[in-house]
Amino acid sequence: MRMRLTRDFYHRDCLEVAPDLVGKVLVRTLEDGSQLRLRISETEAYRGVEDTACHAHKGRTKRTEILYREPGRIYVYLCYGVHWLLNIVTGEKDAPQAVLIRACVDAEGPGKLTKRLQVDKTFNDTSILTQKRLWIEDDGKRYVIEPDTRVGIGYASEEDQARLWRYKLRAERIGGVCVGDHQGQPWQAGSTVPASQNDQESVLFQMGTPKEAAGRKSVRRIGVTGGVGAGKSRVLEWLEKERGATVIRTDDVARTLMEPGEAGYCRVVETLGDPFIKEDGTIDRPALAKIIFQDEKARELVDQITHPLVWERLERMLEAVEDRYTAEDRQVAGDGWIEEAGWIAGSRQAVDRKGPHVQAALVVVESALFDKTALRFLDEMWYVYAPEEVRIQRLMASRGYSLERCQAMLECQPEDEVFCGMASYIIDNGGAWEDAVRQLEWVSRPCCEYLRRHCGRP
C-alpha cells in the first residue's frame, strides 16, 4: 500500500526526518500526465542557526524565510549557478531546519535529481503536502540506513563538517552492480537491500567496474578537472605537498606518446605525413599545431588517434603505481593486512590493527576533461570550481591576457554543468585559498580520522 506522507512526518527534528526519508518514494507528475517514481537513496540534515552549514546560520533573510515556515514547505535554491537543489522544511515553525534530498536510485546527486524530475524554482515555497506535481510516498519497504558526513560544506566549521548528518541506503554497490550479500545481482529500484555481514568493511564505489575495483587494495584513484583559471594547478601542488599524492597530467602523457617510436607518433605520421617532422626525427609541435587548428578534419583524426592511446597508457601507469604501493603495504603490515584492514565506503583507506595507520596512496590524474573511458578506472572525480569573473581576473593577473582573450577562452570551454554532472566532489576555489584548503583537507582526510568518524574505531 502506498501512502502520501503527512504533516506529522515532517513535524519532527530534521535528524529524525532525514534518515526516515531514505527509502521513501519521490513522485513527480509531469506536464503530459506521466509520473516518475524514484526511491530516495540519500539525504542530508541542516539544523538551524547553530549549524554553520545551514543557510539559516546567518539569520533570517528573504532567501531563508521559507526555512522558518511550517513543516512540509519546499525549499528550492540554485547551487553554483547551475543546479536546483530540493529541500523539505522540518520541525517547528520559526525554528529553521530542512532536509536536502541528495539522491535517488538512478539519479545520483542533487543536481541530477532535480534535472531528472524537472524541478526548478517554480516549486519553491510550495507545500509537499498539497503539491499536485510533487510529493513523497511510503510504500512500506524498509532499508538499512548508513550515516555519513555531509559533503560540499567546506565553508562550515570543522565540528559541523564532521557531523554524521548524511544518510544513505546501505548497499555494496560497484558500478551499478551489488556484491557481497547481493551475489553480484543488479540492484533494482524498489528492492530491499540487506545489511552486510560485516558492516564496518562494506565498500561503496561510485566509479569503476567490479573486476577493476576489486583489484585495488592500496590506492585511491582521483580525477581532477576544472576550467582554465579555476586553480587546478594549485590544488595539485597542495595534494603533492600535503598528502604526498602522485600526480599524473594527461598533457604529459600525450606529449610522451608523440615521441619518436611511440604509437601516437607513428600513427599521426602515417595519417598526416611528415611535413612537421624536424631533422632529428622529432615533431615540430608548433608546426603540427598549426596544421590541426587550420584543418578541422586533421584535428579530428589526431584526436581519434591520441585520445584512446592516452587513456590506455594512463591505465597502465595507474596499475604500475598500484602494484608498487600494494607491495609496500604488504611489507609494512604483513599478509594479513588486506583481510584485517578496516575498508571504508568510497575511500580505500585502511588501518593496520597491529601498528601505525597505513593511509591509502593518492594517485591524482589531471585533465581538462575526462571521457567515459577514463571514468571507468577512476574511483572519484573532483571538480575545481570558480566563477567566471574570478577566473578572468586570475588569467589577466597571472598570464597578462586581455579581457577579450580571457572571454574567448572561457567561451570555448565546456559549461559548468558538464563538469558538475560527473563530479564526486566540487572544490569551491572561488574565494580565499584557505577556504579551498579546508575543503581539500576534508575530502582527502587521513584514514585514522575517517575510521574514527565512520566506524567508531579508536
mmCIF file of C-alpha atoms in Angstrom, residues 35-418:
data_model
loop_
_atom_site.group_PDB
_atom_site.id
_atom_site.type_symbol
_atom_site.label_atom_id
_atom_site.label_comp_id
_atom_site.label_asym_id
_atom_site.label_seq_id
_atom_site.Cartn_x
_atom_site.Cartn_y
_atom_site.Cartn_z
ATOM 1 C CA GLN A 35 4.652 10.021 -13.483
ATOM 2 C CA LEU A 36 8.237 9.497 -12.369
ATOM 3 C CA ARG A 37 8.713 7.475 -9.192
ATOM 4 C CA LEU A 38 12.230 7.491 -7.718
ATOM 5 C CA ARG A 39 13.312 5.883 -4.458
ATOM 6 C CA ILE A 40 15.260 8.275 -2.219
ATOM 7 C CA SER A 41 18.750 6.921 -1.572
ATOM 8 C CA GLU A 42 20.489 9.828 0.184
ATOM 9 C CA THR A 43 19.557 12.820 2.339
ATOM 10 C CA GLU A 44 21.313 15.471 4.435
ATOM 11 C CA ALA A 45 20.038 17.306 7.509
ATOM 12 C CA TYR A 46 20.594 21.046 8.090
ATOM 13 C CA ARG A 47 19.722 22.055 11.612
ATOM 14 C CA GLY A 48 19.071 25.712 12.301
ATOM 15 C CA VAL A 49 21.108 28.742 13.230
ATOM 16 C CA GLU A 50 23.560 26.709 15.323
ATOM 17 C CA ASP A 51 24.558 24.677 12.240
ATOM 18 C CA THR A 52 27.168 26.675 10.290
ATOM 19 C CA ALA A 53 26.381 24.610 7.178
ATOM 20 C CA CYS A 54 22.724 25.707 7.232
ATOM 21 C CA HIS A 55 21.571 28.707 5.204
ATOM 22 C CA ALA A 56 19.797 29.994 8.308
ATOM 23 C CA HIS A 57 23.056 30.210 10.250
ATOM 24 C CA LYS A 58 23.415 33.917 9.477
ATOM 25 C CA GLY A 59 19.854 34.689 10.439
ATOM 26 C CA ARG A 60 16.505 35.359 8.889
ATOM 27 C CA THR A 61 16.708 36.790 5.369
ATOM 28 C CA LYS A 62 14.450 36.988 2.334
ATOM 29 C CA ARG A 63 16.090 33.864 0.987
ATOM 30 C CA THR A 64 15.863 31.834 4.209
ATOM 31 C CA GLU A 65 12.382 32.947 5.211
ATOM 32 C CA ILE A 66 10.986 29.659 3.890
ATOM 33 C CA LEU A 67 13.036 27.713 6.438
ATOM 34 C CA TYR A 68 11.099 29.434 9.233
ATOM 35 C CA ARG A 69 7.726 28.320 7.925
ATOM 36 C CA GLU A 70 5.572 25.290 8.697
ATOM 37 C CA PRO A 71 6.933 21.755 8.205
ATOM 38 C CA GLY A 72 6.475 20.301 4.740
ATOM 39 C CA ARG A 73 7.356 23.507 2.905
ATOM 40 C CA ILE A 74 9.522 23.037 -0.199
ATOM 41 C CA TYR A 75 12.778 24.998 -0.343
ATOM 42 C CA VAL A 76 14.450 25.069 -3.793
ATOM 43 C CA TYR A 77 17.600 27.090 -4.423
ATOM 44 C CA LEU A 78 20.231 27.397 -7.141
ATOM 45 C CA CYS A 79 23.664 25.924 -6.391
ATOM 46 C CA TYR A 80 26.825 27.129 -8.197
ATOM 47 C CA GLY A 81 24.513 28.919 -10.610
ATOM 48 C CA VAL A 82 23.877 25.558 -12.297
ATOM 49 C CA HIS A 83 21.761 23.105 -10.270
ATOM 50 C CA TRP A 84 18.453 23.443 -8.454
ATOM 51 C CA LEU A 85 18.512 21.673 -5.071
ATOM 52 C CA LEU A 86 15.375 20.254 -3.440
ATOM 53 C CA ASN A 87 14.845 20.571 0.327
ATOM 54 C CA ILE A 88 11.916 19.925 2.672
ATOM 55 C CA VAL A 89 11.373 22.094 5.764
ATOM 56 C CA THR A 90 11.004 20.113 9.001
ATOM 57 C CA GLY A 91 10.498 20.658 12.737
ATOM 58 C CA GLU A 92 8.680 23.530 14.406
ATOM 59 C CA LYS A 93 7.642 26.751 12.733
ATOM 60 C CA ASP A 94 10.137 29.605 13.317
ATOM 61 C CA ALA A 95 12.884 27.059 14.137
ATOM 62 C CA PRO A 96 14.691 26.781 10.767
ATOM 63 C CA GLN A 97 15.535 23.247 9.677
ATOM 64 C CA ALA A 98 15.477 21.385 6.387
ATOM 65 C CA VAL A 99 16.404 18.090 4.757
ATOM 66 C CA LEU A 100 18.159 18.083 1.394
ATOM 67 C CA ILE A 101 17.065 15.281 -0.943
ATOM 68 C CA ARG A 102 20.523 14.500 -2.197
ATOM 69 C CA ALA A 103 19.998 11.466 -4.430
ATOM 70 C CA CYS A 104 17.600 8.796 -5.605
ATOM 71 C CA VAL A 105 18.216 5.382 -7.090
ATOM 72 C CA ASP A 106 19.179 6.028 -10.740
ATOM 73 C CA ALA A 107 19.600 9.762 -10.038
ATOM 74 C CA GLU A 108 22.897 10.198 -8.193
ATOM 75 C CA GLY A 109 23.498 13.735 -6.985
ATOM 76 C CA PRO A 110 21.095 16.544 -6.058
ATOM 77 C CA GLY A 111 21.559 18.372 -9.364
ATOM 78 C CA LYS A 112 20.939 15.298 -11.485
ATOM 79 C CA LEU A 113 17.912 14.509 -9.351
ATOM 80 C CA THR A 114 16.149 17.829 -9.901
ATOM 81 C CA LYS A 115 17.060 17.767 -13.592
ATOM 82 C CA ARG A 116 15.512 14.331 -13.960
ATOM 83 C CA LEU A 117 12.406 15.368 -12.023
ATOM 84 C CA GLN A 118 12.214 18.722 -13.843
ATOM 85 C CA VAL A 119 12.159 20.563 -10.522
ATOM 86 C CA ASP A 120 13.016 24.265 -10.597
ATOM 87 C CA LYS A 121 12.280 27.498 -8.724
ATOM 88 C CA THR A 122 8.548 27.257 -9.501
ATOM 89 C CA PHE A 123 8.361 24.656 -6.705
ATOM 90 C CA ASN A 124 9.964 26.973 -4.165
ATOM 91 C CA ASP A 125 7.753 27.970 -1.220
ATOM 92 C CA THR A 126 5.031 25.447 -2.049
ATOM 93 C CA SER A 127 3.925 22.543 0.147
ATOM 94 C CA ILE A 128 4.992 18.938 -0.324
ATOM 95 C CA LEU A 129 1.732 18.080 1.479
ATOM 96 C CA THR A 130 -0.586 19.574 -1.128
ATOM 97 C CA GLN A 131 1.538 19.788 -4.290
ATOM 98 C CA LYS A 132 -0.115 18.062 -7.225
ATOM 99 C CA ARG A 133 3.143 17.910 -9.181
ATOM 100 C CA LEU A 134 5.466 16.562 -6.476
ATOM 101 C CA TRP A 135 5.065 14.557 -3.270
ATOM 102 C CA ILE A 136 6.667 11.749 -1.252
ATOM 103 C CA GLU A 137 5.116 8.361 -0.520
ATOM 104 C CA ASP A 138 5.758 5.466 1.853
ATOM 105 C CA ASP A 139 5.296 2.115 0.112
ATOM 106 C CA GLY A 140 6.042 0.051 3.207
ATOM 107 C CA LYS A 141 9.520 -1.131 2.210
ATOM 108 C CA ARG A 142 12.289 -0.772 4.783
ATOM 109 C CA TYR A 143 16.011 -0.408 4.214
ATOM 110 C CA VAL A 144 19.287 -0.438 6.111
ATOM 111 C CA ILE A 145 20.488 3.170 6.501
ATOM 112 C CA GLU A 146 24.113 4.265 6.773
ATOM 113 C CA PRO A 147 25.165 7.632 8.304
ATOM 114 C CA ASP A 148 27.977 9.663 6.800
ATOM 115 C CA THR A 149 29.383 13.193 6.815
ATOM 116 C CA ARG A 150 27.815 15.883 4.662
ATOM 117 C CA VAL A 151 29.614 16.978 1.503
ATOM 118 C CA GLY A 152 30.183 20.311 -0.193
ATOM 119 C CA ILE A 153 30.200 22.303 3.063
ATOM 120 C CA GLY A 154 33.825 23.393 3.255
ATOM 121 C CA TYR A 155 32.632 26.797 4.469
ATOM 122 C CA ALA A 156 31.227 25.292 7.701
ATOM 123 C CA SER A 157 33.096 24.816 10.979
ATOM 124 C CA GLU A 158 35.226 21.688 11.385
ATOM 125 C CA GLU A 159 32.818 20.456 14.036
ATOM 126 C CA ASP A 160 29.831 20.782 11.713
ATOM 127 C CA GLN A 161 31.735 19.236 8.808
ATOM 128 C CA ALA A 162 32.383 16.186 10.983
ATOM 129 C CA ARG A 163 28.740 15.594 11.925
ATOM 130 C CA LEU A 164 27.220 12.372 10.577
ATOM 131 C CA TRP A 165 24.137 14.105 9.207
ATOM 132 C CA ARG A 166 24.071 12.499 5.784
ATOM 133 C CA TYR A 167 22.056 9.287 5.420
ATOM 134 C CA LYS A 168 22.366 6.703 2.633
ATOM 135 C CA LEU A 169 20.916 3.377 1.595
ATOM 136 C CA ARG A 170 23.297 0.640 2.641
ATOM 137 C CA ALA A 171 24.471 -1.296 -0.422
ATOM 138 C CA GLU A 172 27.701 -2.909 -1.508
ATOM 139 C CA ARG A 173 27.482 -1.483 -4.989
ATOM 140 C CA ILE A 174 30.247 -1.174 -7.553
ATOM 141 C CA GLY A 175 29.447 0.424 -10.889
ATOM 142 C CA GLY A 176 25.733 -0.324 -10.501
ATOM 143 C CA VAL A 177 26.262 -3.993 -9.549
ATOM 144 C CA CYS A 178 25.886 -5.276 -5.999
ATOM 145 C CA VAL A 179 28.467 -7.560 -4.427
ATOM 146 C CA GLY A 180 28.772 -9.349 -1.101
ATOM 147 C CA ASP A 181 25.342 -10.325 0.170
ATOM 148 C CA HIS A 182 23.828 -9.454 -3.198
ATOM 149 C CA GLN A 183 25.631 -12.243 -5.067
ATOM 150 C CA GLY A 184 26.570 -9.869 -7.875
ATOM 151 C CA GLN A 185 22.956 -9.290 -8.888
ATOM 152 C CA PRO A 186 21.848 -5.869 -10.177
ATOM 153 C CA TRP A 187 20.297 -3.604 -7.570
ATOM 154 C CA GLN A 188 16.806 -2.846 -8.822
ATOM 155 C CA ALA A 189 14.864 0.198 -7.676
ATOM 156 C CA GLY A 190 12.407 -0.928 -5.029
ATOM 157 C CA SER A 191 14.360 -3.986 -3.907
ATOM 158 C CA THR A 192 15.249 -4.266 -0.239
ATOM 159 C CA VAL A 193 18.983 -4.031 0.363
ATOM 160 C CA PRO A 194 20.220 -6.383 3.100
ATOM 161 C CA ALA A 195 22.866 -5.383 5.598
ATOM 162 C CA SER A 196 26.396 -6.595 5.071
ATOM 163 C CA GLN A 197 27.613 -9.363 7.360
ATOM 164 C CA ASN A 198 30.435 -7.085 8.360
ATOM 165 C CA ASP A 199 29.046 -3.560 8.308
ATOM 166 C CA GLN A 200 32.384 -1.906 9.034
ATOM 167 C CA GLU A 201 34.032 -3.401 5.989
ATOM 168 C CA SER A 202 31.391 -2.723 3.335
ATOM 169 C CA VAL A 203 32.519 -0.886 0.231
ATOM 170 C CA LEU A 204 30.596 1.597 -1.896
ATOM 171 C CA PHE A 205 32.397 2.762 -5.011
ATOM 172 C CA GLN A 206 30.983 5.406 -7.310
ATOM 173 C CA MET A 207 33.099 4.535 -10.329
ATOM 174 C CA GLY A 208 34.814 1.538 -11.874
ATOM 175 C CA THR A 209 33.711 -1.993 -12.686
ATOM 176 C CA PRO A 210 33.606 -4.817 -10.090
ATOM 177 C CA LYS A 211 36.642 -6.526 -11.569
ATOM 178 C CA GLU A 212 38.698 -3.352 -11.616
ATOM 179 C CA ALA A 213 37.665 -2.113 -8.186
ATOM 180 C CA ALA A 214 38.202 -5.484 -6.543
ATOM 181 C CA GLY A 215 41.840 -5.407 -7.575
ATOM 182 C CA ARG A 216 42.594 -2.065 -5.938
ATOM 183 C CA LYS A 217 43.907 -2.515 -2.443
ATOM 184 C CA SER A 218 46.062 0.438 -1.560
ATOM 185 C CA VAL A 219 45.468 3.278 -3.999
ATOM 186 C CA ARG A 220 42.728 5.885 -4.174
ATOM 187 C CA ARG A 221 42.418 6.994 -7.805
ATOM 188 C CA ILE A 222 41.187 10.564 -8.164
ATOM 189 C CA GLY A 223 40.472 12.551 -11.298
ATOM 190 C CA VAL A 224 40.823 16.328 -11.009
ATOM 191 C CA THR A 225 39.349 18.654 -13.596
ATOM 192 C CA GLY A 226 38.098 22.208 -13.934
ATOM 193 C CA GLY A 227 38.055 25.180 -16.258
ATOM 194 C CA VAL A 228 41.038 27.354 -17.095
ATOM 195 C CA GLY A 229 41.756 29.801 -14.267
ATOM 196 C CA ALA A 230 39.872 27.771 -11.652
ATOM 197 C CA GLY A 231 43.072 26.876 -9.798
ATOM 198 C CA LYS A 232 43.673 23.215 -10.662
ATOM 199 C CA SER A 233 47.454 23.638 -10.569
ATOM 200 C CA ARG A 234 47.381 24.998 -7.040
ATOM 201 C CA VAL A 235 45.131 22.140 -5.920
ATOM 202 C CA LEU A 236 47.547 19.616 -7.449
ATOM 203 C CA GLU A 237 50.520 21.275 -5.761
ATOM 204 C CA TRP A 238 48.735 21.095 -2.403
ATOM 205 C CA LEU A 239 47.913 17.395 -2.876
ATOM 206 C CA GLU A 240 51.546 16.648 -3.756
ATOM 207 C CA LYS A 241 52.966 18.574 -0.822
ATOM 208 C CA GLU A 242 50.406 17.922 1.922
ATOM 209 C CA ARG A 243 49.146 14.450 1.004
ATOM 210 C CA GLY A 244 52.127 13.009 -0.860
ATOM 211 C CA ALA A 245 49.956 12.384 -3.903
ATOM 212 C CA THR A 246 51.341 11.044 -7.146
ATOM 213 C CA VAL A 247 50.104 13.451 -9.846
ATOM 214 C CA ILE A 248 49.779 12.430 -13.483
ATOM 215 C CA ARG A 249 48.913 15.102 -16.059
ATOM 216 C CA THR A 250 47.280 13.873 -19.246
ATOM 217 C CA ASP A 251 49.081 16.569 -21.267
ATOM 218 C CA ASP A 252 52.395 14.994 -20.196
ATOM 219 C CA VAL A 253 51.137 11.554 -21.195
ATOM 220 C CA ALA A 254 50.037 12.856 -24.599
ATOM 221 C CA ARG A 255 53.405 14.563 -25.092
ATOM 222 C CA THR A 256 55.227 11.287 -24.354
ATOM 223 C CA LEU A 257 53.080 9.432 -26.884
ATOM 224 C CA MET A 258 54.276 11.826 -29.591
ATOM 225 C CA GLU A 259 57.957 10.981 -29.098
ATOM 226 C CA PRO A 260 59.710 9.064 -31.936
ATOM 227 C CA GLY A 261 58.869 5.379 -31.820
ATOM 228 C CA GLU A 262 55.757 5.808 -29.713
ATOM 229 C CA ALA A 263 52.395 4.607 -31.018
ATOM 230 C CA GLY A 264 50.945 8.106 -31.228
ATOM 231 C CA TYR A 265 53.920 9.404 -33.202
ATOM 232 C CA CYS A 266 53.796 6.549 -35.692
ATOM 233 C CA ARG A 267 50.045 6.731 -36.304
ATOM 234 C CA VAL A 268 49.942 10.518 -36.660
ATOM 235 C CA VAL A 269 52.828 10.492 -39.164
ATOM 236 C CA GLU A 270 51.166 7.644 -41.051
ATOM 237 C CA THR A 271 47.916 9.643 -41.211
ATOM 238 C CA LEU A 272 49.167 13.195 -41.883
ATOM 239 C CA GLY A 273 52.557 12.621 -43.468
ATOM 240 C CA ASP A 274 55.824 14.187 -42.267
ATOM 241 C CA PRO A 275 55.743 17.931 -43.085
ATOM 242 C CA PHE A 276 56.038 18.684 -39.335
ATOM 243 C CA ILE A 277 58.963 16.319 -38.637
ATOM 244 C CA LYS A 278 62.276 18.001 -37.795
ATOM 245 C CA GLU A 279 65.712 16.817 -38.980
ATOM 246 C CA ASP A 280 66.341 14.962 -35.728
ATOM 247 C CA GLY A 281 63.122 12.994 -36.215
ATOM 248 C CA THR A 282 61.145 14.741 -33.504
ATOM 249 C CA ILE A 283 57.845 16.511 -34.067
ATOM 250 C CA ASP A 284 57.839 20.250 -34.556
ATOM 251 C CA ARG A 285 54.937 20.825 -32.199
ATOM 252 C CA PRO A 286 54.094 24.404 -33.293
ATOM 253 C CA ALA A 287 54.033 23.221 -36.934
ATOM 254 C CA LEU A 288 51.712 20.313 -36.065
ATOM 255 C CA ALA A 289 49.508 22.620 -34.002
ATOM 256 C CA LYS A 290 49.201 24.994 -36.967
ATOM 257 C CA ILE A 291 48.106 22.137 -39.214
ATOM 258 C CA ILE A 292 45.458 20.709 -36.927
ATOM 259 C CA PHE A 293 43.994 24.066 -35.944
ATOM 260 C CA GLN A 294 43.664 25.138 -39.561
ATOM 261 C CA ASP A 295 42.186 21.828 -40.694
ATOM 262 C CA GLU A 296 39.228 20.555 -38.658
ATOM 263 C CA LYS A 297 39.371 17.112 -40.268
ATOM 264 C CA ALA A 298 43.061 16.781 -39.398
ATOM 265 C CA ARG A 299 42.318 17.790 -35.820
ATOM 266 C CA GLU A 300 39.575 15.168 -35.557
ATOM 267 C CA LEU A 301 41.896 12.486 -36.931
ATOM 268 C CA VAL A 302 44.632 13.361 -34.434
ATOM 269 C CA ASP A 303 42.120 13.336 -31.573
ATOM 270 C CA GLN A 304 40.807 9.940 -32.671
ATOM 271 C CA ILE A 305 44.349 8.602 -32.622
ATOM 272 C CA THR A 306 45.700 10.164 -29.453
ATOM 273 C CA HIS A 307 42.780 10.145 -27.005
ATOM 274 C CA PRO A 308 42.359 6.338 -26.787
ATOM 275 C CA LEU A 309 46.137 5.948 -26.528
ATOM 276 C CA VAL A 310 46.316 8.457 -23.674
ATOM 277 C CA TRP A 311 43.692 6.608 -21.615
ATOM 278 C CA GLU A 312 45.287 3.241 -22.406
ATOM 279 C CA ARG A 313 48.728 4.461 -21.303
ATOM 280 C CA LEU A 314 47.245 6.168 -18.276
ATOM 281 C CA GLU A 315 45.532 2.986 -17.116
ATOM 282 C CA ARG A 316 48.813 1.079 -17.351
ATOM 283 C CA MET A 317 50.571 3.819 -15.374
ATOM 284 C CA LEU A 318 47.937 3.627 -12.646
ATOM 285 C CA GLU A 319 48.288 -0.136 -12.451
ATOM 286 C CA ALA A 320 52.072 0.195 -12.124
ATOM 287 C CA VAL A 321 51.700 2.711 -9.289
ATOM 288 C CA GLU A 322 49.176 0.472 -7.580
ATOM 289 C CA ASP A 323 51.406 -2.599 -7.845
ATOM 290 C CA ARG A 324 54.197 -0.672 -6.160
ATOM 291 C CA TYR A 325 52.041 0.563 -3.291
ATOM 292 C CA THR A 326 50.389 -2.818 -2.756
ATOM 293 C CA ALA A 327 53.814 -4.442 -2.405
ATOM 294 C CA GLU A 328 54.926 -1.736 0.026
ATOM 295 C CA ASP A 329 51.766 -2.154 2.121
ATOM 296 C CA ARG A 330 52.320 -5.890 2.491
ATOM 297 C CA GLN A 331 55.902 -5.317 3.602
ATOM 298 C CA VAL A 332 54.717 -2.840 6.238
ATOM 299 C CA ALA A 333 51.669 -4.679 7.533
ATOM 300 C CA GLY A 334 52.143 -8.337 6.582
ATOM 301 C CA ASP A 335 49.988 -10.665 4.503
ATOM 302 C CA GLY A 336 47.049 -10.404 6.898
ATOM 303 C CA TRP A 337 46.655 -6.673 6.366
ATOM 304 C CA ILE A 338 44.166 -6.863 3.496
ATOM 305 C CA GLU A 339 41.760 -9.083 5.429
ATOM 306 C CA GLU A 340 42.095 -7.274 8.750
ATOM 307 C CA ALA A 341 42.068 -3.693 7.470
ATOM 308 C CA GLY A 342 39.021 -1.535 8.004
ATOM 309 C CA TRP A 343 37.834 -0.677 4.492
ATOM 310 C CA ILE A 344 35.527 2.285 4.356
ATOM 311 C CA ALA A 345 32.860 3.244 1.809
ATOM 312 C CA GLY A 346 34.365 5.129 -1.086
ATOM 313 C CA SER A 347 37.768 5.808 0.445
ATOM 314 C CA ARG A 348 40.194 2.856 0.016
ATOM 315 C CA GLN A 349 41.747 3.956 3.300
ATOM 316 C CA ALA A 350 42.777 1.428 5.890
ATOM 317 C CA VAL A 351 44.373 0.990 9.296
ATOM 318 C CA ASP A 352 46.658 -1.837 10.315
ATOM 319 C CA ARG A 353 45.265 -3.168 13.618
ATOM 320 C CA LYS A 354 48.767 -4.084 14.780
ATOM 321 C CA GLY A 355 50.576 -0.842 14.199
ATOM 322 C CA PRO A 356 50.552 2.722 12.839
ATOM 323 C CA HIS A 357 47.984 3.596 10.249
ATOM 324 C CA VAL A 358 48.644 2.920 6.586
ATOM 325 C CA GLN A 359 46.898 5.548 4.509
ATOM 326 C CA ALA A 360 45.777 4.680 1.013
ATOM 327 C CA ALA A 361 48.068 6.328 -1.513
ATOM 328 C CA LEU A 362 46.506 9.122 -3.512
ATOM 329 C CA VAL A 363 47.070 8.986 -7.247
ATOM 330 C CA VAL A 364 45.681 12.061 -8.962
ATOM 331 C CA VAL A 365 45.013 12.298 -12.685
ATOM 332 C CA GLU A 366 44.578 15.827 -14.053
ATOM 333 C CA SER A 367 42.808 16.524 -17.309
ATOM 334 C CA ALA A 368 40.892 19.394 -18.871
ATOM 335 C CA LEU A 369 38.054 16.932 -19.464
ATOM 336 C CA PHE A 370 37.501 13.231 -18.893
ATOM 337 C CA ASP A 371 35.543 10.867 -21.095
ATOM 338 C CA LYS A 372 33.684 7.689 -20.156
ATOM 339 C CA THR A 373 36.772 5.560 -20.761
ATOM 340 C CA ALA A 374 38.681 7.388 -18.043
ATOM 341 C CA LEU A 375 35.789 7.332 -15.587
ATOM 342 C CA ARG A 376 35.812 3.549 -15.836
ATOM 343 C CA PHE A 377 39.112 3.212 -13.963
ATOM 344 C CA LEU A 378 38.889 6.185 -11.598
ATOM 345 C CA ASP A 379 37.347 5.979 -8.139
ATOM 346 C CA GLU A 380 36.123 9.548 -7.869
ATOM 347 C CA MET A 381 36.140 12.862 -9.697
ATOM 348 C CA TRP A 382 36.896 16.268 -8.166
ATOM 349 C CA TYR A 383 35.818 19.421 -9.957
ATOM 350 C CA VAL A 384 37.699 22.604 -9.076
ATOM 351 C CA TYR A 385 35.127 25.387 -9.418
ATOM 352 C CA ALA A 386 35.454 29.164 -9.582
ATOM 353 C CA PRO A 387 33.035 31.746 -11.041
ATOM 354 C CA GLU A 388 33.848 33.103 -14.487
ATOM 355 C CA GLU A 389 34.631 36.581 -13.222
ATOM 356 C CA VAL A 390 37.184 35.178 -10.772
ATOM 357 C CA ARG A 391 38.795 33.026 -13.447
ATOM 358 C CA ILE A 392 39.081 36.006 -15.794
ATOM 359 C CA GLN A 393 40.718 38.119 -13.076
ATOM 360 C CA ARG A 394 43.235 35.367 -12.372
ATOM 361 C CA LEU A 395 44.117 34.869 -16.040
ATOM 362 C CA MET A 396 44.612 38.592 -16.585
ATOM 363 C CA ALA A 397 46.792 38.874 -13.469
ATOM 364 C CA SER A 398 48.896 35.697 -13.855
ATOM 365 C CA ARG A 399 49.243 35.468 -17.635
ATOM 366 C CA GLY A 400 48.748 39.046 -18.747
ATOM 367 C CA TYR A 401 45.885 38.142 -21.068
ATOM 368 C CA SER A 402 43.450 40.769 -22.295
ATOM 369 C CA LEU A 403 39.829 40.675 -21.197
ATOM 370 C CA GLU A 404 38.780 39.744 -24.739
ATOM 371 C CA ARG A 405 41.211 36.824 -24.884
ATOM 372 C CA CYS A 406 40.048 35.542 -21.497
ATOM 373 C CA GLN A 407 36.411 35.701 -22.524
ATOM 374 C CA ALA A 408 37.184 33.889 -25.778
ATOM 375 C CA MET A 409 38.995 31.136 -23.887
ATOM 376 C CA LEU A 410 36.106 30.619 -21.491
ATOM 377 C CA GLU A 411 33.585 30.526 -24.333
ATOM 378 C CA CYS A 412 35.448 27.544 -25.793
ATOM 379 C CA GLN A 413 35.286 25.610 -22.530
ATOM 380 C CA PRO A 414 32.504 23.202 -21.508
ATOM 381 C CA GLU A 415 29.762 24.567 -19.289
ATOM 382 C CA ASP A 416 29.989 24.070 -15.513
ATOM 383 C CA GLU A 417 27.064 21.674 -15.784
ATOM 384 C CA VAL A 418 29.222 19.236 -17.776
#
